[in-house]
Short mmCIF file of C-alpha atoms in Angstrom, two decimals:
data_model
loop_
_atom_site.label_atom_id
_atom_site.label_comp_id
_atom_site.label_asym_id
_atom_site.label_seq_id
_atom_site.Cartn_x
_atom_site.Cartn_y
_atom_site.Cartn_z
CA UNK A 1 5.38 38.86 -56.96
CA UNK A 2 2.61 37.67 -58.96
CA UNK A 3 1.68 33.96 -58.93
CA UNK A 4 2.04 33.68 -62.57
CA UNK A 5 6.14 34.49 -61.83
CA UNK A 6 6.28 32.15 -59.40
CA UNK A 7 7.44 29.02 -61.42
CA UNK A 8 10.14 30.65 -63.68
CA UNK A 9 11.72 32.31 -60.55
CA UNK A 10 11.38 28.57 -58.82
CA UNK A 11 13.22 27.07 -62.12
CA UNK A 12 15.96 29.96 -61.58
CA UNK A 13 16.39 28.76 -58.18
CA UNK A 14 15.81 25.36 -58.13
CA UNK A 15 16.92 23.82 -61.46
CA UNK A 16 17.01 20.50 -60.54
CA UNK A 17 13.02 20.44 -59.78
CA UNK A 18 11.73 19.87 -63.05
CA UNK A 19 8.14 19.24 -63.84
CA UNK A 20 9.33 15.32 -65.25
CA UNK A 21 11.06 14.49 -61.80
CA UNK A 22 9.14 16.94 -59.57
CA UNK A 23 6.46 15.74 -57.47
CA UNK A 24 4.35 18.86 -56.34
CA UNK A 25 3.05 19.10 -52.26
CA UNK A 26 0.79 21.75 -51.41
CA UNK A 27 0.46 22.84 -47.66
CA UNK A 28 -2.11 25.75 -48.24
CA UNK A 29 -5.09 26.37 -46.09
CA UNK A 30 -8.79 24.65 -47.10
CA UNK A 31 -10.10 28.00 -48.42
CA UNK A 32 -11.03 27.72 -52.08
CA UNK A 33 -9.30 30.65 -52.74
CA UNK A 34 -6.11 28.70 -52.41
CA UNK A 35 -7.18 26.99 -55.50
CA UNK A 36 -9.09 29.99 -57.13
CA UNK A 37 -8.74 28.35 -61.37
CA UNK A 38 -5.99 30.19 -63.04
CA UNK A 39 -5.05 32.98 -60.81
CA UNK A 40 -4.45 31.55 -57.71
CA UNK A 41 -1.09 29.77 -55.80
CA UNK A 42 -2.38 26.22 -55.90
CA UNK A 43 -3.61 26.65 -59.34
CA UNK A 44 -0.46 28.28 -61.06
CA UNK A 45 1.96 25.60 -59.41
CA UNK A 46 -0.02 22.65 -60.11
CA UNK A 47 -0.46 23.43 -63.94
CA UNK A 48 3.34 24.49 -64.44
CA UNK A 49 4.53 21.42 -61.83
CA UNK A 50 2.20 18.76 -62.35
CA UNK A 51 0.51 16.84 -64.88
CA UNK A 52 -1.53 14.95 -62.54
CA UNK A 53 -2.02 17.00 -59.70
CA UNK A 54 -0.67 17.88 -56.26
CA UNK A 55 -0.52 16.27 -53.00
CA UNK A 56 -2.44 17.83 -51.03
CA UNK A 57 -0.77 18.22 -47.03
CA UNK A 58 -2.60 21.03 -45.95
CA UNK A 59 -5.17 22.13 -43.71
CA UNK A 60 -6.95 25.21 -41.70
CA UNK A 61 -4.24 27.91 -42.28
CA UNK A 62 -1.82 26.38 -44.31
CA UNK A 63 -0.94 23.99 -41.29
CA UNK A 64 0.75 20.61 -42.43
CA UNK A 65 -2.58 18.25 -41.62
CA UNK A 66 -1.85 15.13 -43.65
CA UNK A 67 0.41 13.84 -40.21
CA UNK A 68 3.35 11.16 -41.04
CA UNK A 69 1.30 8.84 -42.36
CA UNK A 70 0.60 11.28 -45.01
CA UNK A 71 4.06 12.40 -45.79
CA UNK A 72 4.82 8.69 -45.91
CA UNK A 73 1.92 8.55 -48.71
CA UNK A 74 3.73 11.35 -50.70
CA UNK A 75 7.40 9.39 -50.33
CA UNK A 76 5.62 6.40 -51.96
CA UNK A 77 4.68 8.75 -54.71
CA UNK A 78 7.67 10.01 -55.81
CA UNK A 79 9.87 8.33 -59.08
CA UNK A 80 13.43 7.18 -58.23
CA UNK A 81 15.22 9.11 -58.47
CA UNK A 82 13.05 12.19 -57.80
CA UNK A 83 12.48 15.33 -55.98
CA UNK A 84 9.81 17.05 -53.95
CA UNK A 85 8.57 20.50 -54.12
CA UNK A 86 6.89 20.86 -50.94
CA UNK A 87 4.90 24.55 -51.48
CA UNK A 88 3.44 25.88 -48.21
CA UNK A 89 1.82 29.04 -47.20
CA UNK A 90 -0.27 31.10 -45.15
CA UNK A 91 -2.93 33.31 -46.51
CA UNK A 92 -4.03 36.77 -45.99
CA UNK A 93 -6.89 38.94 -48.65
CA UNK A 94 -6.64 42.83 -49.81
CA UNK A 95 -9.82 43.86 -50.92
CA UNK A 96 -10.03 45.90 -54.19
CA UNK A 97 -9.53 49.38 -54.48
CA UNK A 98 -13.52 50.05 -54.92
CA UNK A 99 -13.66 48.08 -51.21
CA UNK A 100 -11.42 50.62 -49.57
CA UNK A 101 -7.78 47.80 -50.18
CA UNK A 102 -8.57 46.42 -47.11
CA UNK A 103 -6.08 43.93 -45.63
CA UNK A 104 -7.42 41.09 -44.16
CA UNK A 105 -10.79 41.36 -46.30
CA UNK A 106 -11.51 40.01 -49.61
CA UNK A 107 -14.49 39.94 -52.21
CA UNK A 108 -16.00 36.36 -52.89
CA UNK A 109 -18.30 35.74 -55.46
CA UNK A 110 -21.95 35.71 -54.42
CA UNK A 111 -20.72 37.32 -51.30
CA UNK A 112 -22.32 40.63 -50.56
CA UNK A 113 -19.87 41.09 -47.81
CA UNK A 114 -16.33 41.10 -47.28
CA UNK A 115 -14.65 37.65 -45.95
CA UNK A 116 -11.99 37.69 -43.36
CA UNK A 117 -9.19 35.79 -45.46
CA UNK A 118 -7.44 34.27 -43.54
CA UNK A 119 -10.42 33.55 -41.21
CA UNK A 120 -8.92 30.59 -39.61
CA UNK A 121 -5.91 32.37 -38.68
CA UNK A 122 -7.96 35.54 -37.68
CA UNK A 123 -10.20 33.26 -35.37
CA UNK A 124 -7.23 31.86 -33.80
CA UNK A 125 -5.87 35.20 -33.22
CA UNK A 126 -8.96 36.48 -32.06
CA UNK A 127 -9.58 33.44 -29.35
CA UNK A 128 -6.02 33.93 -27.96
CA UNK A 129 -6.10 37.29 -27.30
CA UNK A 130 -9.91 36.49 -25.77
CA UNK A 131 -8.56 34.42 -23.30
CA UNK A 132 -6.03 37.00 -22.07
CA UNK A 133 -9.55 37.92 -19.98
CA UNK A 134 -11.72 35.44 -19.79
CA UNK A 135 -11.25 32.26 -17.68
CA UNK A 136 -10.43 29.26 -18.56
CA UNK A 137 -12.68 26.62 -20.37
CA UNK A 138 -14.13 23.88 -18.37
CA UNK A 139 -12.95 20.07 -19.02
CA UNK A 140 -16.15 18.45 -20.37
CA UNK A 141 -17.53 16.07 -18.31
CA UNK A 142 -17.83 13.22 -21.11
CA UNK A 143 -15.09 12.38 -23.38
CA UNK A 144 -14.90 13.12 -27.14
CA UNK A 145 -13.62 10.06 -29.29
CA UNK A 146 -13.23 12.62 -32.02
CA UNK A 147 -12.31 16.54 -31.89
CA UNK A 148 -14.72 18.26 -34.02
CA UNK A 149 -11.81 21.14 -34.52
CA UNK A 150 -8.73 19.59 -33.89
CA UNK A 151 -7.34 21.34 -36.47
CA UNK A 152 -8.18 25.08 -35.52
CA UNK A 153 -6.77 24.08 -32.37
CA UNK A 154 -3.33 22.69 -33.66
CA UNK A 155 -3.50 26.19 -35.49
CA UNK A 156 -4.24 28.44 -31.87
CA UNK A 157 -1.48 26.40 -30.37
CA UNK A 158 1.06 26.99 -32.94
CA UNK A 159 0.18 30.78 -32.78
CA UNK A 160 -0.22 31.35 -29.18
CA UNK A 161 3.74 31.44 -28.31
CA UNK A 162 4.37 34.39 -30.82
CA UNK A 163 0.84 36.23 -29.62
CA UNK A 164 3.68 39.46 -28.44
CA UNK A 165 4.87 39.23 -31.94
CA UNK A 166 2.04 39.88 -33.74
CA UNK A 167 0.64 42.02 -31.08
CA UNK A 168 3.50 44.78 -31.33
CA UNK A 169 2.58 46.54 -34.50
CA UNK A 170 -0.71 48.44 -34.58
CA UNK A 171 -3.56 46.96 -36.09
CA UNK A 172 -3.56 47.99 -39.30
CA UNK A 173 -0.04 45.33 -39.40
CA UNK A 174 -1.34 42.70 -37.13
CA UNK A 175 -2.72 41.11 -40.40
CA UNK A 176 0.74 41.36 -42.04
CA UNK A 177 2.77 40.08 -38.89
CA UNK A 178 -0.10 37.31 -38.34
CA UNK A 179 0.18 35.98 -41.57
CA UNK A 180 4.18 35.96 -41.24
CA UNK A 181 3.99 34.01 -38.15
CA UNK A 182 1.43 31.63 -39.41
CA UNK A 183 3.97 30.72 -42.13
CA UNK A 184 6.69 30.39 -39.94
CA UNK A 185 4.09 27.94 -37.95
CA UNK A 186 3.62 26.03 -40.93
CA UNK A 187 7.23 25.62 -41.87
CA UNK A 188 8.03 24.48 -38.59
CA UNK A 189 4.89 22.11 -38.53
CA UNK A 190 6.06 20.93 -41.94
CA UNK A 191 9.82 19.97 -40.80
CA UNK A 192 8.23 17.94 -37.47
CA UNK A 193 6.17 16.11 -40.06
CA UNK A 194 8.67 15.39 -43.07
CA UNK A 195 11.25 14.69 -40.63
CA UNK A 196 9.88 13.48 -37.62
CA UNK A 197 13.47 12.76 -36.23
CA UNK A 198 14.35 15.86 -36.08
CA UNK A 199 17.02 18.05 -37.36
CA UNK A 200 20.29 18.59 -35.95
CA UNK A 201 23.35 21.31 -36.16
CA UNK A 202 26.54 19.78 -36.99
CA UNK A 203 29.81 21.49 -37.29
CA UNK A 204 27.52 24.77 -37.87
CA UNK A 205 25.46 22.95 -40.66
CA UNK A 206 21.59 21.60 -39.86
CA UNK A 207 21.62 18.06 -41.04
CA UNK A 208 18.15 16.02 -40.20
CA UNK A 209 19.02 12.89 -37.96
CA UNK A 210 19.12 9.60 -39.16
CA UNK A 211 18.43 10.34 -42.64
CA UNK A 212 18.60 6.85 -43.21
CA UNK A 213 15.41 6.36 -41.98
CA UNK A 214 13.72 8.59 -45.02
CA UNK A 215 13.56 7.48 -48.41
CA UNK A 216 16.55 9.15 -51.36
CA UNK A 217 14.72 11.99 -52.07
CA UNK A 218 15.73 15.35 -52.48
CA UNK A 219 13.23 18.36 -50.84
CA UNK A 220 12.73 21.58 -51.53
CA UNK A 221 10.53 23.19 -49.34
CA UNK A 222 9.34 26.63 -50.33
CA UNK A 223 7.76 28.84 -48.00
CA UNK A 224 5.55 32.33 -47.63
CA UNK A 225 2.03 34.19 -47.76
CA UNK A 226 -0.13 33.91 -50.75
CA UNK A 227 -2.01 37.10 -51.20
CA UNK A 228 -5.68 36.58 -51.85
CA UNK A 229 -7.37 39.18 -54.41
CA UNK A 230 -10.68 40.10 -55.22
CA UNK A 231 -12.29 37.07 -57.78
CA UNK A 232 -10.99 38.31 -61.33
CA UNK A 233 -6.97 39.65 -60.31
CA UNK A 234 -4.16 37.71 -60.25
CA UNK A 235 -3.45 36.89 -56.65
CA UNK A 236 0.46 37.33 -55.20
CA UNK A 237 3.22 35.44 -53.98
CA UNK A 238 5.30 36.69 -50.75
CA UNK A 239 8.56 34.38 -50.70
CA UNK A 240 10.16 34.33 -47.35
CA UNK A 241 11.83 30.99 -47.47
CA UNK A 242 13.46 28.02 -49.18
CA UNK A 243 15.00 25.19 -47.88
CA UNK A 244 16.70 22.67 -49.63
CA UNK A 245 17.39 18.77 -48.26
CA UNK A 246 19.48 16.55 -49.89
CA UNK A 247 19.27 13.17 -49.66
CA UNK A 248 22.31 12.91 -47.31
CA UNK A 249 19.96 15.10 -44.95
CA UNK A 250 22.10 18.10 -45.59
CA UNK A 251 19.84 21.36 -45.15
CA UNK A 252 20.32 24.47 -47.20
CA UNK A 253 18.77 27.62 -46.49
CA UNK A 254 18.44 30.59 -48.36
CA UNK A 255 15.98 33.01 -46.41
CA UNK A 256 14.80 36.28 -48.54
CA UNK A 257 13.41 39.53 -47.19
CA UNK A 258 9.96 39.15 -45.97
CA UNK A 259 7.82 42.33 -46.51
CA UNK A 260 4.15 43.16 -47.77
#
């Protein structure tokens, strides 16, 4: 769907997340065109959601960055009672049709090339596949107090399990099926940092554990690929999945076909 349908099919679905009680978290990757003014995912949502902005959880790929310590930032921020709209996605670009609608590609201004979009994502898939053949790095000799790209390789390890998966379709799909795992990566990354406890099933329902140890706040976490277009289009919206937490730690889920 567009991005500018987005928040009236979100009110439709989740009616209890209004702008006035709603705090807005964004797990989207770093690229600007997450945030593209007007036309873009994070852009739509955080006018129509927020009056002062969103917090911001995300990192390379859409991966939930902001750790526990973050997520304990965002509880502090929510009114009593309140709610959560936790928005994440993964990210893939179709050029226009005057650059051949090329999936995986997209215009950016002062550009004179095409971008890989996601590029993070597309790096990640890239170095996994790489190492199918070439042997294994060496342990540096010194240690590092700080990894320089800790966060591309949170994003390669969260891929590298469902490598098959997005390996099975031919190429012109492995940007569809990569950005579908990604945001099943994310939404999994998302649930070990919201609920660090972990989630249980109980009597066939998933209830998180303890949910005593979380503050009274009801979560809905929404969940797909944002579709990146070239700089002056409306960019798209691919829902895949919703989940719902109440403050009891019940868990609702509603998952929707998940196609592009």
């Amino acid at each position: 769907m567009p991005v500018s349908s987005l928040p009236n099919h979100l009110e439709v679905l989740l009616p209890e997340f209004t702008p006035e009680k709603t705090l807005l978290a964004l797990s989207l990757c770093s690229d600007e065109l997450s945030t593209k003014p007007n036309t873009s995912l994070g852009s739509v949502l955080t006018s129509h959601f927020s009056t002062t902005g969103a917090f911001m959880a995300g990192g390379l790929g859409g991966m939930v960055s902001c750790g526990t310590t973050g997520i304990g930032a965002m509880f502090s921020h929510v009114q009593t009672p309140g709610n959560v709209l936790f928005v994440y996605a993964s990210h893939v670009g179709i050029s226009s049709p005057s650059s051949g609608s090329k999936l995986g590609l997209v215009e950016r201004p002062g550009c004179s090339d095409l971008t890989n979009t996601c590029g993070a994502a597309t790096k990640a898939f890239n170095d996994i596949v790489g190492s199918f053949s070439s042997p294994p790095p060496q342990s540096p000799t010194t240690k590092k107090i700080f990894n320089s790209d800790y966060q591309q390789d949170c994003l390669e390890a969260a891929l590298k399990p469902n490598i098959e998966q997005i390996l099975a379709d031919q190429l012109v799909n492995n940007m569809v099926q990569l950005s579908l795992v990604t945001a099943e990566a994310i939404h999994l990354s998302a649930l070990a940092t919201i609920f660090p406890g972990g989630i249980e099933f109980s009597d066939t329902k998933r209830r998180v554990q303890n949910p005593s140890d979380y503050p009274p706040v009801k979560i809905a976490l929404v969940g797909g690929v944002h579709i990146n277009t070239s700089p002056n289009c409306e960019d798209y919206f691919q829902l895949t999945k919703i989940e719902i937490v109440d403050v009891d730690g019940l868990v609702e889920t509603l998952e929707l076909t998940a196609s592009l």
